[in-house]
XYZ file of C-alpha atoms in Angstrom:
382
model
C 86.917 78.045 112.524
C 85.689 75.263 110.256
C 87.569 76.775 107.319
C 90.824 76.592 109.246
C 90.881 72.835 108.809
C 92.039 73.389 105.224
C 94.952 75.439 106.514
C 95.848 72.578 108.840
C 95.653 70.165 105.905
C 97.912 72.384 103.791
C 100.457 72.734 106.615
C 100.436 69.010 107.357
C 100.842 68.099 103.704
C 103.644 70.633 103.254
C 105.477 69.292 106.296
C 105.187 65.709 105.082
C 106.311 66.785 101.606
C 109.453 68.417 103.024
C 110.353 65.210 104.870
C 109.484 63.000 101.891
C 111.797 65.092 99.731
C 114.625 64.185 102.114
C 114.540 60.404 101.841
C 113.511 60.524 98.172
C 116.072 63.239 97.434
C 119.092 61.234 98.619
C 118.731 58.782 95.681
C 118.622 61.786 93.332
C 121.944 62.930 94.799
C 123.390 59.401 94.804
C 125.636 59.797 91.718
C 127.114 63.000 93.139
C 127.581 61.388 96.553
C 129.350 58.446 94.953
C 131.764 60.760 93.183
C 132.249 63.098 96.148
C 133.143 60.345 98.625
C 134.435 57.701 96.164
C 131.803 55.201 97.268
C 131.125 51.635 96.231
C 127.608 50.664 95.177
C 127.026 49.070 98.581
C 128.063 52.285 100.316
C 125.702 54.280 98.105
C 122.939 51.931 99.206
C 123.784 52.589 102.850
C 123.556 56.332 102.272
C 120.179 55.975 100.570
C 118.826 53.762 103.363
C 120.154 55.929 106.204
C 117.217 58.331 106.583
C 114.588 55.576 106.412
C 116.648 53.419 108.758
C 116.797 56.154 111.358
C 113.026 56.556 111.369
C 112.465 52.927 112.382
C 113.714 53.660 115.892
C 111.757 56.858 116.560
C 108.383 56.699 114.813
C 106.515 55.154 117.741
C 108.175 57.451 120.286
C 107.290 60.535 118.253
C 103.700 59.339 118.002
C 103.386 58.842 121.749
C 104.939 62.270 122.345
C 102.458 63.869 119.938
C 99.621 62.399 122.004
C 101.114 63.896 125.169
C 102.243 67.383 124.109
C 100.418 68.007 120.833
C 101.408 67.871 117.213
C 102.684 71.439 116.772
C 105.676 71.106 119.095
C 106.523 67.618 117.857
C 106.344 68.522 114.169
C 108.320 71.755 114.519
C 111.047 70.306 116.744
C 111.468 67.200 114.627
C 111.713 69.009 111.304
C 114.112 71.587 112.736
C 116.277 68.735 114.001
C 116.084 67.040 110.611
C 117.238 70.223 108.901
C 120.162 70.501 111.325
C 121.166 66.909 110.637
C 121.095 67.589 106.907
C 123.356 70.601 107.337
C 125.846 68.432 109.222
C 125.651 65.922 106.375
C 126.225 68.682 103.836
C 129.559 69.556 105.453
C 130.591 65.999 106.390
C 134.236 65.272 105.634
C 133.902 61.486 105.821
C 131.437 58.860 104.684
C 130.850 57.713 108.266
C 129.820 61.190 109.384
C 127.581 61.496 106.311
C 125.696 58.268 107.062
C 125.405 59.030 110.767
C 124.068 62.536 110.179
C 121.557 61.309 107.580
C 120.405 58.630 110.020
C 119.900 61.219 112.750
C 118.101 63.512 110.300
C 115.721 60.699 109.379
C 115.125 59.792 113.012
C 114.247 63.384 113.919
C 112.234 64.181 110.797
C 110.091 61.095 111.357
C 108.135 63.218 113.853
C 106.134 64.595 110.945
C 104.501 61.239 110.113
C 102.371 60.937 113.225
C 102.167 64.656 114.027
C 100.832 65.817 110.668
C 98.464 62.865 110.407
C 97.165 63.437 113.925
C 96.609 67.125 113.194
C 94.617 66.452 110.026
C 92.603 63.723 111.711
C 91.635 66.000 114.582
C 90.367 68.809 112.364
C 88.284 66.708 109.963
C 85.143 64.818 110.886
C 84.850 61.158 109.923
C 82.828 61.807 106.767
C 85.669 63.944 105.333
C 88.655 62.276 106.911
C 89.445 59.760 104.181
C 89.503 62.507 101.569
C 91.618 64.803 103.756
C 94.173 62.164 104.685
C 94.237 61.034 101.043
C 95.347 64.556 100.124
C 97.893 64.527 102.939
C 99.260 61.194 101.652
C 100.020 62.755 98.251
C 103.029 64.301 100.008
C 105.175 61.264 99.182
C 104.894 61.421 95.370
C 104.930 65.232 95.451
C 108.107 65.233 97.537
C 109.729 62.794 95.140
C 108.703 64.860 92.139
C 110.044 68.086 93.656
C 113.338 66.419 94.562
C 113.729 65.005 91.060
C 113.097 68.388 89.429
C 114.876 70.752 91.821
C 117.934 68.934 93.147
C 119.816 68.158 89.892
C 120.292 71.820 88.860
C 121.111 72.823 92.440
C 123.674 70.049 92.750
C 125.068 70.887 89.324
C 125.668 74.483 90.389
C 126.874 73.944 93.948
C 127.633 70.260 94.443
C 126.388 67.826 97.061
C 126.683 70.468 99.782
C 124.180 72.698 97.987
C 121.766 69.821 97.385
C 121.698 68.704 101.021
C 121.469 72.309 102.179
C 118.422 72.810 99.946
C 116.723 69.812 101.591
C 117.598 71.286 104.993
C 116.081 74.619 104.008
C 112.833 72.904 103.072
C 112.673 71.293 106.518
C 113.365 74.586 108.297
C 110.655 76.397 106.326
C 108.126 73.629 107.037
C 109.071 73.655 110.741
C 108.504 77.406 110.999
C 105.199 77.161 109.135
C 104.021 74.341 111.380
C 105.032 76.133 114.564
C 103.245 79.273 113.395
C 100.072 77.788 111.953
C 99.161 74.504 113.647
C 96.513 74.690 116.367
C 94.955 72.082 118.601
C 91.813 70.680 117.009
C 88.360 71.432 118.444
C 86.658 68.629 120.336
C 84.571 66.423 118.053
C 83.394 64.228 120.912
C 85.962 61.565 119.910
C 83.587 59.494 117.817
C 86.219 56.874 117.084
C 86.128 54.276 119.813
C 89.323 54.879 121.774
C 91.439 51.887 122.826
C 93.675 51.579 125.856
C 96.891 51.214 123.860
C 97.318 50.748 120.102
C 100.362 48.533 120.625
C 98.245 46.063 122.601
C 95.335 46.113 120.173
C 95.185 42.947 118.042
C 93.422 44.853 115.256
C 96.320 47.303 115.033
C 98.756 44.438 114.560
C 96.564 42.924 111.848
C 96.281 46.244 110.041
C 99.992 47.056 110.319
C 101.250 43.637 109.235
C 98.676 43.413 106.458
C 99.641 46.866 105.203
C 103.322 45.883 105.342
C 102.611 42.964 102.991
C 100.884 45.282 100.518
C 103.761 47.746 100.811
C 106.237 45.034 99.792
C 104.594 44.960 96.353
C 104.765 48.749 96.129
C 108.468 48.734 96.998
C 109.226 46.112 94.352
C 107.820 48.416 91.679
C 109.058 51.800 92.851
C 112.574 50.653 93.766
C 113.397 48.580 90.712
C 111.192 49.575 87.771
C 113.630 52.133 86.339
C 116.537 49.710 86.682
C 114.574 46.889 85.022
C 113.321 48.973 82.121
C 116.801 50.405 81.503
C 118.927 47.287 81.899
C 116.572 44.557 80.731
C 114.327 46.288 78.187
C 116.723 48.870 76.755
C 114.920 52.089 77.662
C 117.036 55.146 78.252
C 117.286 56.335 81.831
C 115.217 59.397 80.934
C 112.477 57.309 79.328
C 112.356 54.891 82.270
C 112.218 57.840 84.654
C 109.334 59.220 82.611
C 107.354 56.039 83.254
C 108.200 56.369 86.943
C 107.056 60.000 86.995
C 103.744 59.057 85.368
C 103.199 56.410 88.040
C 103.850 58.981 90.762
C 101.359 61.430 89.250
C 98.645 58.802 88.817
C 99.334 57.447 92.295
C 98.817 60.883 93.829
C 95.444 61.205 92.100
C 94.415 57.711 93.163
C 95.225 58.460 96.801
C 92.739 61.319 96.747
C 90.122 59.320 94.858
C 90.420 56.310 97.168
C 90.057 58.580 100.201
C 86.862 60.099 98.818
C 85.608 56.609 97.925
C 86.134 55.425 101.505
C 84.206 58.427 102.837
C 81.274 57.679 100.542
C 81.045 54.000 101.537
C 81.796 54.785 105.214
C 84.566 52.190 105.336
C 88.377 52.031 105.160
C 89.326 48.357 105.191
C 86.953 47.104 102.476
C 88.243 49.588 99.850
C 91.811 48.858 100.960
C 91.300 45.127 100.377
C 89.808 45.744 96.928
C 92.731 47.951 95.915
C 95.173 45.344 97.249
C 93.479 42.664 95.159
C 93.605 44.868 92.052
C 97.303 45.467 92.720
C 97.968 41.739 93.020
C 96.224 41.027 89.718
C 97.894 43.848 87.803
C 101.370 43.070 89.144
C 100.924 39.384 88.327
C 99.973 40.419 84.783
C 103.085 42.607 84.575
C 105.238 39.702 85.793
C 103.803 37.533 83.029
C 104.475 40.244 80.411
C 108.079 41.113 81.311
C 109.280 39.853 77.917
C 106.271 41.126 75.972
C 106.395 44.168 73.672
C 106.772 47.415 75.560
C 103.437 48.624 74.224
C 101.847 45.961 76.451
C 104.297 45.905 79.339
C 104.548 49.619 80.116
C 100.782 50.279 80.444
C 100.433 47.194 82.639
C 103.283 48.255 84.885
C 101.880 51.788 85.001
C 98.520 50.500 86.224
C 100.209 48.261 88.803
C 102.425 51.114 89.960
C 99.527 53.538 90.346
C 97.511 50.942 92.268
C 100.520 50.282 94.492
C 100.391 53.938 95.596
C 96.616 54.165 95.961
C 95.930 52.440 99.282
C 98.313 54.064 101.780
C 95.912 56.794 102.878
C 93.223 54.230 103.722
C 95.596 52.276 105.939
C 96.786 55.489 107.575
C 93.218 56.638 108.234
C 92.167 53.229 109.547
C 95.047 53.197 112.039
C 94.049 56.597 113.408
C 90.361 55.718 113.615
C 90.973 52.385 115.320
C 92.780 54.185 118.119
C 90.799 57.402 118.415
C 92.239 60.904 118.656
C 93.646 60.438 122.162
C 95.940 57.656 120.916
C 96.185 58.544 117.237
C 99.835 59.573 117.451
C 100.887 56.283 119.015
C 98.773 54.319 116.541
C 100.243 56.086 113.526
C 103.750 55.760 114.945
C 103.266 52.024 115.447
C 101.835 51.485 111.976
C 104.509 53.600 110.302
C 107.211 51.644 112.131
C 105.932 48.423 110.560
C 105.974 50.070 107.142
C 109.447 51.540 107.703
C 110.812 48.091 108.524
C 109.352 46.787 105.269
C 110.823 49.733 103.353
C 114.256 48.864 104.732
C 114.110 45.099 104.188
C 112.085 44.626 100.988
C 114.597 46.047 98.463
C 117.533 43.773 99.365
C 115.206 40.772 99.600
C 113.752 41.485 96.157
C 117.222 41.982 94.665
C 118.413 38.694 96.168
C 115.458 36.845 94.607
C 116.217 38.384 91.199
C 119.871 37.324 91.430
C 118.941 33.815 92.573
C 116.167 33.269 90.018
C 114.714 35.855 87.625
C 112.815 39.117 87.393
C 109.620 37.226 86.534
C 109.796 35.077 89.652
C 110.628 38.065 91.854
C 107.703 40.104 90.553
C 105.454 37.069 90.702
C 106.261 36.635 94.383
C 105.767 40.340 94.924
C 102.302 40.032 93.389
C 101.423 37.477 96.062
C 102.231 39.893 98.892
C 98.972 41.925 98.670
C 97.024 38.661 98.836
C 98.846 37.821 102.058
C 97.924 41.288 103.294
C 94.255 40.690 102.520
C 94.343 37.419 104.466
C 95.989 39.146 107.419
C 93.248 41.810 107.439
C 90.353 39.438 106.799
C 88.782 39.929 110.247
C 88.956 43.721 110.151
C 85.761 45.544 109.238
C 86.354 49.235 109.977
């Protein structure tokens, strides 16, 4: 039975990867969508934001439902619904129907965030949980990498319809696998100090808001680095994307390493704060080197980008452990809602700062965000 926890981890990671490929795959299809529907740049932005925007309204509800009925039903139903929404989007005849169906797909697929995390948490004891959830959190960069590699040739052969249908297929496969393989975790005695309600827990608010500040720095790098390197520093799109891909790969490794580190020191928040501080320093250095030779700038940005991806698993694990297994779904749903709001609001805010001032000022302000996160989490000691 103990070995089955690795099957649960694989299924949870695969499910999260399928959903991550959806909201990271839409930007890959953006040029084709623009041509297919004759969209303005603003309309392309709406299409890209649709899936993430939909999740804001359902993450907490999915988490509460996972606590009540279990993660298998929630994960399978949500991913199946996401796949259906993507199929509707694939055959949409108007831009309005496209955006609406992508929004619904994102809202339904968001079930996987709390459900897969709750499943992994339940099957792994505390001394392994940081490592396990660190592996599960690699789903985001893996999903983005798969979308970047697989969708362009599919879209080239069959158009936007084929690309969206491929994303739908991934969700259906993950839903079937989850429904077939997920099982309720054995009782570990709930060693995590259950709370009455995560939404009413002051520590959960501190963790979620603090994590949202750190995420703002991550978004500033991942959303705009390719554009900056291409437009401002003259790199080709392929070369800039190569830097981005390297950051994703290093970030995935760092998520696993940071999870193992937190298990060894028996803490989540202290390592998170140290990684946030390292991110602030490295991003501030990158902001100061924006006009420096690329041989200096690119390694600095690569370090900052990798650090920006390193901490998410610790925050995710801390949220689950603050609440305990009985309320883990609600806790993860609440925390992920805070992060989803940041994901939706940070890009336009960053772009507005760049237009009003400069890239250096925008990245300098972004570097201050992890420090604000550390201050917000200063009283936490999990």
